Coordinates of C-alpha atoms in Angstrom, one line a residue:
Chain D
X1 CA 21.0 16.0 40.1
X2 CA 17.8 16.7 38.2
X3 CA 16.2 14.0 36.0
X4 CA 16.1 16.3 33.0
X5 CA 18.5 19.1 32.3
X6 CA 17.8 21.2 29.3
X7 CA 20.7 23.6 28.7
X8 CA 20.0 26.6 26.5
X9 CA 18.8 24.8 23.4
X10 CA 17.8 26.5 20.2
X11 CA 16.1 25.5 17.0
X12 CA 15.4 27.4 13.8
X13 CA 13.1 26.6 10.9
X14 CA 14.1 28.3 7.7
X15 CA 15.9 31.1 9.5
X16 CA 13.0 31.6 12.0
X17 CA 13.9 30.9 15.6
X18 CA 11.3 28.6 17.2
X19 CA 13.3 27.9 20.3
X20 CA 16.0 30.3 21.5
X21 CA 18.3 29.4 24.4
X22 CA 15.6 27.6 26.4
X23 CA 16.7 26.1 29.7
X24 CA 14.7 23.9 32.0
X25 CA 15.5 21.6 34.9
X26 CA 13.0 18.9 35.9
X27 CA 13.6 17.2 39.2
X28 CA 12.8 13.5 39.8
X29 CA 9.1 12.9 40.6
X30 CA 6.1 15.2 40.2
X31 CA 4.5 17.0 37.3
X32 CA 5.9 19.9 35.4
X33 CA 3.6 22.0 33.2
X34 CA 5.1 23.8 30.2
X35 CA 2.7 26.6 29.4
X36 CA 2.8 29.5 27.0
X37 CA 1.0 31.1 24.1
X38 CA 0.6 29.3 20.7
X39 CA 3.9 29.4 18.8
X40 CA 6.0 29.9 22.0
X41 CA 8.0 26.8 21.1
X42 CA 6.6 24.3 23.6
X43 CA 6.0 21.4 21.2
X44 CA 9.3 22.0 19.4
X45 CA 11.1 22.0 22.8
X46 CA 9.4 18.7 23.7
X47 CA 10.2 17.2 20.4
X48 CA 13.9 18.0 20.8
X49 CA 13.9 16.4 24.2
X50 CA 12.0 13.4 22.8
X51 CA 14.7 12.9 20.0
X52 CA 12.2 13.7 17.3
X53 CA 14.0 16.8 16.2
X54 CA 17.7 17.6 16.0
X55 CA 19.0 20.3 18.4
X56 CA 20.7 23.2 16.7
X57 CA 22.7 24.3 19.7
X58 CA 22.7 23.6 23.4
X59 CA 22.3 20.2 25.1
X60 CA 19.7 18.0 26.7
X61 CA 20.8 15.6 29.4
X62 CA 18.2 13.0 30.5
X63 CA 19.1 10.8 33.5
X64 CA 22.8 11.4 32.7
X65 CA 22.5 10.6 29.0
X66 CA 23.0 13.2 26.2
X67 CA 20.0 13.1 24.0
X68 CA 21.9 14.2 20.8
X69 CA 24.6 11.6 21.3
X70 CA 22.6 8.6 22.4
X71 CA 19.0 9.0 21.2
X72 CA 18.3 5.3 21.2
X73 CA 19.1 5.0 24.9
X74 CA 16.9 8.0 25.6
X75 CA 14.0 6.6 23.7
X76 CA 14.0 3.6 26.0
X77 CA 13.7 5.8 29.1
X78 CA 10.9 8.1 28.0
X79 CA 7.2 7.7 27.2
X80 CA 5.6 10.1 24.8
X81 CA 2.1 11.2 23.9
X82 CA 2.3 13.4 20.8
X83 CA -0.1 16.2 20.0
X84 CA -2.6 15.1 17.2
X85 CA -0.9 11.7 16.6
X86 CA -2.9 8.6 16.0
X87 CA -2.4 4.8 16.0
X88 CA -2.8 2.2 13.4
X89 CA -6.3 1.3 12.3
X90 CA -7.6 -2.2 12.5
X91 CA -5.5 -3.3 15.4
X92 CA -7.3 -3.6 18.7
X93 CA -6.0 -1.8 21.8
X94 CA -4.6 -5.0 23.1
X95 CA -2.8 -5.7 19.8
X96 CA -1.5 -2.2 19.7
X97 CA 0.0 -2.4 23.2
X98 CA 1.6 -5.7 22.5
X99 CA 3.1 -4.3 19.3
X100 CA 4.4 -1.2 21.1
X101 CA 5.9 -3.5 23.8
X102 CA 7.7 -5.4 21.0
X103 CA 9.1 -2.0 19.8
X104 CA 10.9 -1.9 23.2
X105 CA 11.6 -5.7 23.2
X106 CA 9.3 -6.0 26.1
X107 CA 6.5 -8.4 27.0
X108 CA 3.7 -6.2 28.3
X109 CA 0.5 -7.0 30.0
X110 CA -2.1 -5.0 27.9
X111 CA -4.9 -5.5 30.4
X112 CA -2.9 -4.1 33.2
X113 CA -2.0 -1.1 31.2
X114 CA -5.5 -0.5 30.0
X115 CA -6.7 -0.8 33.6
X116 CA -4.3 1.9 34.6
X117 CA -6.1 4.3 32.2
X118 CA -9.5 2.8 32.8
X119 CA -10.0 1.3 29.4
X120 CA -10.1 -2.4 30.2
X121 CA -13.6 -2.8 28.8
X122 CA -12.3 -1.4 25.4
X123 CA -9.5 -4.0 25.1
X124 CA -10.9 -5.4 21.9
X125 CA -11.9 -2.1 20.3
X126 CA -10.2 -0.2 17.5
X127 CA -8.8 3.3 18.3
X128 CA -11.3 4.7 15.8
X129 CA -14.2 3.6 18.0
X130 CA -12.9 5.5 21.0
X131 CA -14.2 8.9 22.2
X132 CA -11.8 11.8 22.4
X133 CA -11.0 11.3 26.1
X134 CA -10.6 7.5 25.6
X135 CA -8.2 8.1 22.8
X136 CA -6.0 10.4 25.0
X137 CA -6.1 7.8 27.8
X138 CA -5.1 5.1 25.4
X139 CA -2.3 7.1 24.1
X140 CA -1.1 7.5 27.7
X141 CA -1.3 3.7 28.1
X142 CA 0.9 3.3 24.9
X143 CA 3.4 5.8 26.4
X144 CA 3.6 3.6 29.5
X145 CA 4.5 0.3 27.8
X146 CA 8.2 0.7 28.5
X147 CA 7.7 1.8 32.1
X148 CA 9.4 5.1 31.4
X149 CA 11.2 7.3 33.9
X150 CA 9.9 10.4 32.3
X151 CA 6.5 10.8 30.6
X152 CA 5.8 13.6 28.1
X153 CA 2.2 14.6 27.5
X154 CA 1.6 17.2 24.8
X155 CA -1.7 18.9 25.4
X156 CA -3.4 15.8 26.7
X157 CA -6.7 17.5 27.6
X158 CA -7.2 19.8 24.5
X159 CA -10.6 19.3 23.0
X160 CA -12.0 17.3 25.9
X161 CA -15.2 18.2 27.7
X162 CA -14.8 19.3 31.4
X163 CA -15.8 15.9 32.7
X164 CA -13.4 14.0 30.4
X165 CA -10.6 16.5 31.4
X166 CA -11.2 16.0 35.1
X167 CA -11.2 12.3 34.6
X168 CA -7.9 12.5 32.7
X169 CA -6.5 14.5 35.6
X170 CA -7.3 11.7 37.9
X171 CA -5.4 9.2 35.7
X172 CA -2.4 11.5 35.4
X173 CA -2.3 12.1 39.2
X174 CA -2.4 8.3 39.8
X175 CA 0.6 7.9 37.5
X176 CA 2.4 10.5 39.4
X177 CA 1.6 8.8 42.7
X178 CA 3.3 5.7 41.3
X179 CA 6.6 7.7 41.2
X180 CA 6.7 8.8 37.6
X181 CA 7.9 12.2 36.5
X182 CA 5.6 13.9 34.0
X183 CA 6.2 16.9 31.7
X184 CA 3.0 18.2 30.1
X185 CA 1.9 21.1 28.0
X186 CA -1.5 22.8 28.4
X187 CA -3.4 25.9 27.5
X188 CA -5.6 25.6 30.6
X189 CA -4.3 27.5 33.6
X190 CA -6.5 25.8 36.1
X191 CA -5.1 22.5 34.8
X192 CA -1.5 23.7 35.4
X193 CA -2.6 24.9 38.9
X194 CA -4.5 21.8 39.8
X195 CA -2.2 19.2 38.5
X196 CA 1.3 20.5 38.5
X197 CA 4.1 20.7 41.1
X198 CA 6.0 23.2 39.0
X199 CA 5.1 25.4 36.1
X200 CA 7.5 26.6 33.4
X201 CA 6.3 29.5 31.3
X202 CA 7.6 29.7 27.8
X203 CA 7.4 32.8 25.5
X204 CA 9.1 33.6 22.2
X205 CA 11.2 30.4 22.3
X206 CA 12.6 30.8 25.8
X207 CA 11.6 29.8 29.3
X208 CA 10.9 32.9 31.3
X209 CA 9.7 31.4 34.6
X210 CA 10.0 28.1 36.3
X211 CA 8.6 27.6 39.9
X212 CA 5.7 26.0 41.8
X213 CA 2.4 27.7 40.7
X214 CA 1.6 29.1 44.2
X215 CA 5.1 30.7 44.3
X216 CA 4.5 32.3 40.9
X217 CA 1.2 33.7 42.1
X218 CA 2.7 34.9 45.4
X219 CA 5.5 36.7 43.6
X220 CA 3.0 38.5 41.3
X221 CA 0.8 39.5 44.2
X222 CA 3.8 40.7 46.3
X223 CA 4.8 42.9 43.4
X224 CA 1.5 44.8 43.9
X225 CA -0.7 43.1 41.4
X226 CA -4.5 43.4 42.0
X227 CA -7.4 42.0 39.9
X228 CA -9.8 44.5 38.4
X229 CA -12.6 42.3 39.6
X230 CA -13.1 40.5 42.9
X231 CA -12.9 36.8 42.4
X232 CA -16.4 35.3 42.4
X233 CA -17.1 32.4 44.6
X234 CA -17.8 30.1 41.6
X235 CA -17.1 30.3 37.9
X236 CA -18.9 29.1 34.8
X237 CA -17.2 25.8 34.8
X238 CA -18.4 25.2 38.3
X239 CA -21.9 25.9 37.1
X240 CA -21.5 23.6 34.1
X241 CA -20.2 20.8 36.2
X242 CA -22.9 21.2 38.9
X243 CA -25.6 21.1 36.3
X244 CA -24.2 18.3 34.1
X245 CA -22.6 16.3 36.8
X246 CA -19.0 15.2 37.3
X247 CA -19.4 11.7 35.9
X248 CA -17.8 10.9 32.6
X249 CA -19.9 10.8 29.4
X250 CA -18.7 8.0 27.2
X251 CA -20.7 5.6 25.2
Chain N
X1 CA 14.3 -10.2 13.3
X2 CA 11.6 -10.9 15.8
X3 CA 10.4 -7.3 15.6
X4 CA 10.2 -7.4 11.8
X5 CA 8.2 -10.5 12.1
X6 CA 5.8 -9.0 14.7
X7 CA 5.5 -5.9 12.6
X8 CA 4.7 -7.9 9.5
X9 CA 2.1 -10.0 11.3
X10 CA 0.5 -6.8 12.6
X11 CA 0.4 -5.1 9.2
X12 CA -0.9 -8.3 7.6
X13 CA -3.7 -8.3 10.2
X14 CA -4.4 -4.6 9.4
X15 CA -4.5 -5.4 5.7
X16 CA -6.9 -8.3 5.8
X17 CA -9.2 -6.5 8.2
X18 CA -9.6 -3.7 5.8
X19 CA -12.4 -4.6 3.4
X20 CA -11.5 -1.9 0.9
X21 CA -8.0 -3.2 0.5
X22 CA -9.2 -6.7 -0.2
X23 CA -11.8 -5.4 -2.7
X24 CA -9.2 -3.3 -4.6
X25 CA -6.4 -5.8 -4.7
X26 CA -8.3 -9.1 -5.2
X27 CA -11.9 -8.8 -6.0
X28 CA -11.7 -5.9 -8.5
X29 CA -9.2 -7.7 -10.8
X30 CA -11.3 -10.8 -10.7
X31 CA -14.4 -8.7 -11.5
X32 CA -12.6 -7.3 -14.5
X33 CA -11.7 -10.7 -15.8
X34 CA -15.3 -11.7 -15.2
X35 CA -16.6 -8.8 -17.2
X36 CA -14.3 -9.3 -20.1
X37 CA -15.1 -13.0 -20.2
X38 CA -18.4 -12.0 -21.9
X39 CA -16.5 -10.3 -24.7
X40 CA -15.6 -12.6 -27.5
X41 CA -13.2 -10.9 -29.8
X42 CA -12.9 -14.2 -31.8
X43 CA -16.2 -13.6 -33.5
X44 CA -15.1 -10.5 -35.2
X45 CA -12.2 -12.0 -36.9
X46 CA -11.8 -13.8 -40.2
X47 CA -11.3 -17.5 -40.0
X48 CA -7.6 -18.2 -40.1
X49 CA -6.6 -20.7 -42.7
X50 CA -3.2 -22.2 -43.1
X51 CA -2.0 -23.3 -46.6
X52 CA 0.9 -25.6 -47.2
X53 CA 1.5 -25.2 -50.9
X54 CA 3.9 -27.8 -52.2
X55 CA 2.8 -27.5 -55.8
X56 CA 3.6 -24.9 -58.5
X57 CA 0.0 -23.8 -58.6
X58 CA -0.7 -20.2 -57.4
X59 CA -4.2 -19.7 -58.7
X60 CA -5.9 -21.7 -55.9
X61 CA -4.0 -19.8 -53.1
X62 CA -4.8 -16.4 -54.6
X63 CA -8.4 -17.4 -55.0
X64 CA -8.5 -18.4 -51.3
X65 CA -6.9 -15.1 -50.4
X66 CA -9.7 -13.2 -52.2
X67 CA -12.3 -14.7 -49.9
X68 CA -13.0 -12.0 -47.2
X69 CA -14.1 -14.4 -44.6
X70 CA -10.7 -16.2 -44.6
X71 CA -7.3 -15.0 -43.4
X72 CA -4.8 -17.0 -45.2
X73 CA -1.4 -17.9 -43.9
X74 CA 1.2 -19.7 -46.0
X75 CA 3.9 -21.8 -44.5
X76 CA 5.6 -25.2 -44.4
X77 CA 4.0 -28.3 -43.2
X78 CA 5.8 -28.0 -40.0
X79 CA 5.1 -24.4 -39.1
X80 CA 1.4 -24.6 -40.1
X81 CA 0.8 -27.8 -38.2
X82 CA 2.4 -26.2 -35.1
X83 CA 0.2 -23.1 -35.6
X84 CA -2.8 -25.4 -35.8
X85 CA -1.8 -27.1 -32.6
X86 CA -1.3 -23.8 -30.9
X87 CA -4.8 -22.9 -31.9
X88 CA -3.8 -20.1 -34.3
X89 CA -5.4 -21.8 -37.3
X90 CA -8.9 -23.2 -37.7
X91 CA -8.0 -25.3 -40.8
X92 CA -4.8 -26.1 -42.6
X93 CA -4.9 -27.1 -46.2
X94 CA -2.0 -29.2 -47.6
X95 CA -1.6 -29.1 -51.4
X96 CA 0.4 -32.0 -52.8
X97 CA 3.4 -31.6 -55.2
X98 CA 1.3 -32.5 -58.2
X99 CA -1.7 -30.3 -57.3
X100 CA -3.5 -28.2 -59.9
X101 CA -7.2 -27.3 -60.0
X102 CA -8.0 -30.0 -62.6
X103 CA -6.0 -32.8 -61.1
X104 CA -7.4 -35.8 -59.3
X105 CA -5.1 -35.4 -56.3
X106 CA -6.1 -35.7 -52.7
X107 CA -6.1 -32.4 -50.8
X108 CA -5.6 -33.1 -47.2
X109 CA -7.1 -30.6 -44.7
X110 CA -6.4 -30.6 -41.0
X111 CA -9.2 -29.3 -38.8
X112 CA -8.9 -27.8 -35.4
X113 CA -11.0 -30.1 -33.2
X114 CA -12.1 -27.4 -30.8
X115 CA -13.5 -25.1 -33.5
X116 CA -15.7 -27.5 -35.5
X117 CA -18.2 -24.7 -36.6
X118 CA -15.6 -22.4 -37.9
X119 CA -13.7 -25.4 -39.3
X120 CA -16.8 -26.6 -41.2
X121 CA -17.3 -23.1 -42.7
X122 CA -13.7 -23.1 -43.7
X123 CA -13.9 -26.5 -45.3
X124 CA -17.0 -25.5 -47.3
X125 CA -15.2 -22.4 -48.5
X126 CA -12.1 -24.3 -49.5
X127 CA -14.3 -26.9 -51.4
X128 CA -16.3 -24.1 -53.1
X129 CA -13.2 -22.1 -54.2
X130 CA -11.6 -25.3 -55.5
X131 CA -14.8 -26.3 -57.4
X132 CA -15.1 -22.9 -59.0
X133 CA -11.5 -22.9 -60.2
X134 CA -11.9 -26.5 -61.5
X135 CA -15.0 -25.6 -63.5
X136 CA -13.3 -22.6 -64.9
X137 CA -10.3 -24.5 -66.0
X138 CA -11.4 -28.0 -67.2
X139 CA -14.3 -29.6 -68.7
X140 CA -13.7 -33.1 -67.6
X141 CA -15.2 -32.5 -64.2
X142 CA -12.4 -34.2 -62.4
X143 CA -11.4 -32.4 -59.3
X144 CA -9.1 -33.0 -56.4
X145 CA -10.5 -34.9 -53.5
X146 CA -10.6 -33.0 -50.2
X147 CA -10.2 -35.0 -47.0
X148 CA -10.7 -33.7 -43.5
X149 CA -8.7 -34.8 -40.5
X150 CA -9.2 -33.3 -37.1
X151 CA -6.3 -32.2 -34.9
X152 CA -6.4 -31.5 -31.2
X153 CA -5.3 -28.0 -30.7
X154 CA -4.7 -25.7 -27.7
X155 CA -7.1 -22.9 -28.3
X156 CA -6.4 -19.8 -26.5
X157 CA -9.2 -17.4 -25.9
X158 CA -9.2 -13.8 -24.8
X159 CA -9.2 -14.7 -21.1
X160 CA -5.8 -16.5 -21.6
X161 CA -4.4 -13.3 -22.9
X162 CA -6.2 -11.0 -20.5
X163 CA -5.8 -12.7 -17.1
X164 CA -2.0 -12.5 -16.9
X165 CA -2.3 -8.9 -18.1
X166 CA -4.8 -8.0 -15.3
X167 CA -2.7 -9.8 -12.8
X168 CA 0.4 -7.7 -13.8
X169 CA -1.7 -4.6 -13.7
X170 CA -3.1 -5.3 -10.2
X171 CA 0.4 -5.9 -9.0
X172 CA 1.3 -2.4 -10.3
X173 CA -1.8 -0.8 -8.8
X174 CA -1.4 -2.3 -5.3
X175 CA 2.3 -1.6 -5.3
X176 CA 2.1 2.0 -6.4
X177 CA -1.3 3.1 -4.9
X178 CA -1.2 0.9 -1.8
X179 CA 2.2 2.0 -0.6
X180 CA 1.9 5.7 -1.7
X181 CA -1.5 6.2 -0.1
X182 CA -0.7 4.1 2.9
X183 CA 2.4 5.9 3.8
X184 CA 1.1 9.4 3.2
X185 CA -1.8 8.5 5.5
X186 CA 0.6 7.1 8.2
X187 CA 2.6 10.4 7.9
X188 CA -0.3 12.7 7.9
X189 CA -2.0 11.1 10.9
X190 CA 1.2 11.2 12.9
X191 CA 1.5 7.4 13.2
X192 CA 5.0 7.3 11.8
X193 CA 6.1 10.1 14.1
X194 CA 4.7 8.2 17.1
X195 CA 6.7 5.1 16.0
X196 CA 9.9 7.2 15.6
X197 CA 9.6 8.1 19.3
X198 CA 10.2 4.4 20.1
X199 CA 13.5 2.6 19.7
X200 CA 12.2 0.9 16.6
X201 CA 14.7 1.0 13.7
X202 CA 13.0 2.6 10.7
X203 CA 14.4 -0.1 8.4
X204 CA 12.6 -2.8 10.4
X205 CA 9.3 -1.0 9.7
X206 CA 10.1 -0.7 5.9
X207 CA 11.1 -4.3 5.7
X208 CA 7.9 -5.4 7.4
X209 CA 5.8 -3.3 5.1
X210 CA 7.5 -4.7 2.0
X211 CA 7.2 -8.2 3.3
X212 CA 3.5 -7.7 3.9
X213 CA 2.9 -6.3 0.4
X214 CA 4.8 -9.2 -1.2
X215 CA 2.8 -11.8 0.7
X216 CA -0.4 -10.1 -0.4
X217 CA 1.0 -10.1 -4.0
X218 CA 1.7 -13.8 -3.9
X219 CA -1.8 -14.4 -2.6
X220 CA -3.1 -12.2 -5.6
X221 CA -1.1 -14.4 -8.1
X222 CA -2.4 -17.7 -6.6
X223 CA -6.0 -16.6 -6.3
X224 CA -6.1 -15.1 -9.8
X225 CA -4.6 -18.2 -11.4
X226 CA -6.7 -20.5 -9.3
X227 CA -10.0 -18.7 -10.1
X228 CA -8.9 -18.5 -13.7
X229 CA -8.4 -22.2 -14.0
X230 CA -11.5 -23.1 -12.1
X231 CA -14.0 -20.7 -13.5
X232 CA -12.7 -19.1 -16.7
X233 CA -11.1 -22.1 -18.5
X234 CA -7.7 -20.6 -18.3
X235 CA -5.1 -22.7 -20.2
X236 CA -2.4 -22.4 -17.6
X237 CA 0.8 -24.0 -19.0
X238 CA 3.5 -22.7 -16.8
X239 CA 5.2 -23.2 -13.5
X240 CA 3.4 -21.3 -10.7
X241 CA 6.7 -20.8 -8.9
X242 CA 8.2 -19.0 -11.9
X243 CA 5.1 -16.9 -12.0
X244 CA 5.6 -16.0 -8.4
X245 CA 9.3 -15.1 -9.0
X246 CA 8.4 -12.7 -11.9
X247 CA 5.5 -11.3 -9.8
X248 CA 7.7 -10.6 -6.8
X249 CA 10.3 -8.9 -9.0
X250 CA 7.6 -6.8 -10.6
X251 CA 6.3 -6.1 -7.1
X252 CA 9.6 -4.7 -6.0
X253 CA 9.7 -2.3 -9.0
X254 CA 6.2 -0.9 -8.2
X255 CA 6.6 -0.9 -4.4
X256 CA 9.8 1.2 -5.0
X257 CA 7.8 3.6 -7.1
X258 CA 5.1 3.7 -4.4
X259 CA 7.7 4.6 -1.7
X260 CA 9.2 7.3 -3.9
X261 CA 5.8 8.8 -4.5
X262 CA 4.9 8.8 -0.8
X263 CA 8.2 10.7 -0.2
X264 CA 7.3 13.3 -2.8
X265 CA 3.8 14.0 -1.6
X266 CA 2.5 15.6 1.5
X267 CA -1.2 14.6 1.2
X268 CA -3.4 12.1 -0.6
X269 CA -4.4 15.0 -3.0
X270 CA -0.9 15.1 -4.2
X271 CA -0.4 11.4 -4.5
X272 CA -3.4 10.6 -6.7
X273 CA -2.4 12.6 -9.8
X274 CA 1.2 11.5 -9.6
X275 CA 0.3 7.9 -9.2
X276 CA -2.2 8.1 -12.1
X277 CA 0.3 9.9 -14.4
X278 CA 2.7 7.0 -13.9
X279 CA 0.2 4.1 -14.0
X280 CA -2.4 5.1 -16.6
X281 CA -0.1 5.1 -19.7
X282 CA 1.2 1.7 -18.7
X283 CA -2.3 0.4 -18.1
X284 CA -3.3 1.3 -21.6
X285 CA -0.1 0.8 -23.6
X286 CA 1.7 -2.1 -21.9
X287 CA -0.5 -4.8 -23.5
X288 CA -2.8 -5.5 -20.5
X289 CA -6.1 -5.5 -22.4
X290 CA -5.0 -5.6 -26.0
X291 CA -2.0 -6.9 -27.8
X292 CA 0.7 -4.3 -28.3
X293 CA 1.1 -5.6 -31.9
X294 CA -1.6 -3.1 -32.9
X295 CA 0.5 -0.1 -31.7
X296 CA 2.3 2.0 -34.2
X297 CA 6.0 1.6 -34.5
X298 CA 7.0 4.8 -32.7
X299 CA 4.8 3.8 -29.7
X300 CA 6.8 0.6 -29.4
X301 CA 10.0 2.5 -28.9
X302 CA 8.7 3.8 -25.6
X303 CA 6.2 1.1 -24.5
X304 CA 8.7 -1.7 -25.0
X305 CA 10.6 -0.4 -22.0
X306 CA 7.7 0.1 -19.6
X307 CA 8.1 -2.0 -16.5
X308 CA 4.5 -3.1 -16.8
X309 CA 5.3 -4.3 -20.4
X310 CA 8.0 -6.5 -19.1
X311 CA 5.9 -7.8 -16.2
X312 CA 2.8 -8.5 -18.4
X313 CA 4.8 -10.1 -21.2
X314 CA 6.8 -12.2 -18.7
X315 CA 3.7 -13.4 -16.8
X316 CA 1.8 -14.1 -20.0
X317 CA 4.7 -16.1 -21.5
X318 CA 4.7 -18.3 -18.4
X319 CA 0.9 -18.6 -18.2
X320 CA 0.1 -19.4 -21.9
X321 CA 3.4 -20.7 -23.4
X322 CA 4.7 -22.4 -20.3
X323 CA 7.9 -20.4 -20.6
X324 CA 10.8 -21.1 -18.2
X325 CA 12.6 -18.3 -16.5
X326 CA 15.4 -18.6 -19.1
X327 CA 12.9 -18.2 -21.9
X328 CA 11.8 -14.8 -20.5
X329 CA 15.3 -13.6 -19.7
X330 CA 14.8 -10.4 -21.6
X331 CA 11.7 -9.5 -19.4
X332 CA 13.6 -10.5 -16.2
X333 CA 16.5 -8.3 -17.2
X334 CA 14.2 -5.4 -17.9
X335 CA 12.4 -5.8 -14.6
X336 CA 15.7 -6.1 -12.7
X337 CA 17.0 -2.8 -14.2
X338 CA 13.7 -1.2 -13.3
X339 CA 13.9 -2.7 -9.8
X340 CA 17.3 -1.1 -9.3
X341 CA 16.2 2.2 -10.6
X342 CA 13.0 2.3 -8.5
X343 CA 14.7 1.2 -5.2
X344 CA 17.3 3.9 -5.8
X345 CA 14.5 6.5 -6.3
X346 CA 12.7 5.2 -3.3
X347 CA 15.7 5.6 -1.1
X348 CA 16.4 9.1 -2.4
X349 CA 12.8 10.4 -2.2
X350 CA 11.4 8.6 0.8
X351 CA 10.8 10.8 3.9
X352 CA 9.6 9.8 7.3
X353 CA 8.0 13.2 7.9

């Protein structure tokens, strides 16, 4: 049985279909990328799974629980990082994590969580004082307070510089290695290819492909696809990183 | 319960770590009181003189009334003496039964002990008016003797009027603006959304927010009254617990309005005009800075029912008259009705997203 089973869900806003009969199965363990053009319905799909939006039709079963019927139970099982959402001002990272623990009636160890995302030295800082990459890492730490079985990351690396993005990849891979299942959205194809065990492609509100990235590539190639241009041995990002270094820039 | 408590503690921390919030809710009202303490409206007024006329003579009283520097009130011995004790009279003149300008009676005057200068001026004026009348009317040069006795009065100054008004106003401002802006920002920055993805019950969060605001409100009341007594010679007569009760009731009214506004607005740009439309008329017409007795009759019809009018009047009655909760039953009733209305509106209009 898969950990997450999305069965042909739909959602309309003022008559406009944002998600139309989208289906997705996510097995236990590993990382699934949900990719697709802007407006394809990725965020809406995630929000329906996360109980933040009602589901017009279809169903979502998470770890055997129906999301529409028992949203409170589902909330306890998942950890979410929302796109462009922030945290309270004037609470330190430690205080925020303790408070989020309380929301799940859990005593958490903030330092351990911060260590997980390499923010231990910022324990007494406010979120406003963090860099973009640090904010994203903190928001992953906050999503981990309830030790979720499934972690949702909505565009975790958008707006980060290449170094910060690669650093965040490292954090995400480590969380996967601890046995967590992760669903993330991204606009970066190399990110999906580098990080993810499976890639689900969404377009016009529906999932049109769902397979390991290499399999998707192989299928395309076996259908006779050829690139106009021979792949170069390096690309601009490689140049950028080799000139500016791989180490993280944060002050 | 535990969660509500933790959330309240957290939002209290956030509040007191925010310098702007402290400036707006506590320092600014104090600063206003400080500024107005330099203004003495007493100086512009005529000296209030009470007359207890037990005789049949009317000439003396009308002669006194013709003096521009005096504002003459007529009353019984009892009412005028009370008015003197309340600080509403500088001098009270008691004319005996047998008084007439040529008589040799004793005219007793009672002087407000805390206003000796105005009192002396008033005494001089009384003597002079009496002399002139006497010279006009008789040639024997006998005239009534004027004696002066000082009475200890409770003299209210403008600060006594102003401070409870400003206190009521700042409860309104922090309720309406604090909540409306606060929640719109929480919504806009996706903070509420993030909280909704946790098992937290929305009601817990609202209760914690309200609890925090009410604690801040009580701090406002205690600080304002304390500073008023210590530095501005506030004549505080009432029971501080009664003042807190009225303050909290008023707080509920304005918090409700704040929540309703935050539901109606999508951004700070929309909140500001709405909040101003609601609070500005009350700030000016609910008797915060000036007595509403100067308003024309038609204005009373509306302003009598403003929630800030009830709150300011109630707080002022407790502060300067030492009123009990029973004495201000009308204000409490008005505030209760408004509290019900505003909580209803808040529940109807409030949106999480």
